Coordinates of C-alpha atoms in Angstrom, one line a residue:
X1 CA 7.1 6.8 -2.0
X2 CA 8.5 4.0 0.3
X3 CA 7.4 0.5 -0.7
X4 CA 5.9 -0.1 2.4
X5 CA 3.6 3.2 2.1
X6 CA 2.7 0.9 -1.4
X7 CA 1.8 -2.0 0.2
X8 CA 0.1 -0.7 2.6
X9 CA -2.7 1.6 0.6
X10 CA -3.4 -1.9 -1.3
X11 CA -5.8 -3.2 1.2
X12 CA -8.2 -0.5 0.9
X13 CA -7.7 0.2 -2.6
X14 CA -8.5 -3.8 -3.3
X15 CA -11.8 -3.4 -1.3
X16 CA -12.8 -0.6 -3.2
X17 CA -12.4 -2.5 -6.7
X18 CA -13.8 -5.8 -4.5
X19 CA -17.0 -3.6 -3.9
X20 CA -17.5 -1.9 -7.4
X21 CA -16.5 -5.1 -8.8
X22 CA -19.7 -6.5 -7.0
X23 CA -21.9 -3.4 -7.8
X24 CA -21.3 -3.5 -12.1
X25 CA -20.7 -7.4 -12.4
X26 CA -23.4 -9.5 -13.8
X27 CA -22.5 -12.3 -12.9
X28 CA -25.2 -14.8 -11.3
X29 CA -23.0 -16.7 -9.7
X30 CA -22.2 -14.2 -6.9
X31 CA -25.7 -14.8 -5.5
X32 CA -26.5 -12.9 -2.5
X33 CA -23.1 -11.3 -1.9
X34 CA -23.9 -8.5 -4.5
X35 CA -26.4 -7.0 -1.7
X36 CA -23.1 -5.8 0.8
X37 CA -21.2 -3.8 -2.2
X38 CA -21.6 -0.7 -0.2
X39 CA -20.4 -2.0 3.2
X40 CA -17.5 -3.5 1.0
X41 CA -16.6 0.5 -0.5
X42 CA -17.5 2.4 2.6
X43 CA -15.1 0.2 4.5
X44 CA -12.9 0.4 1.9
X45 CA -12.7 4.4 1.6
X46 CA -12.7 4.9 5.7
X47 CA -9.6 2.8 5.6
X48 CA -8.0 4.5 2.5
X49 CA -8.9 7.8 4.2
X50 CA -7.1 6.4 7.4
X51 CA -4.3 5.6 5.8
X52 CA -3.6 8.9 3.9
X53 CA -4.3 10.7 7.0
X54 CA -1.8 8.7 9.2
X55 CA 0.8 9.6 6.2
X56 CA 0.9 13.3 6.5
X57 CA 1.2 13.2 10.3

């Protein structure tokens, strides 16, 4: 794979872990931003899904 191809599936891959990091942490200190962990990994898998699918065009 090209380094840019790299690069450029990091974004959604880091908003995936961003969201799941959210949804299994227990920390208290996140407060109210553990309630949008599933906006956070459906974003995050639409724009993964994007980015595979504008690859193989």
């Amino acid at each position: 794979m090209n380094f840019h191809i790299v690069i450029s599936l990091l974004g959604p891959i880091c908003l995936l872990a961003l969201g799941l990091i959210l949804k299994f942490s227990n920390n208290p200190g996140l407060g109210s931003s553990k309630k949008y962990w599933p906006y956070i990994v459906i974003i995050g898998l639409i724009l993964l899904a994007l980015k595979i699918w504008k690859l193989f065009l």
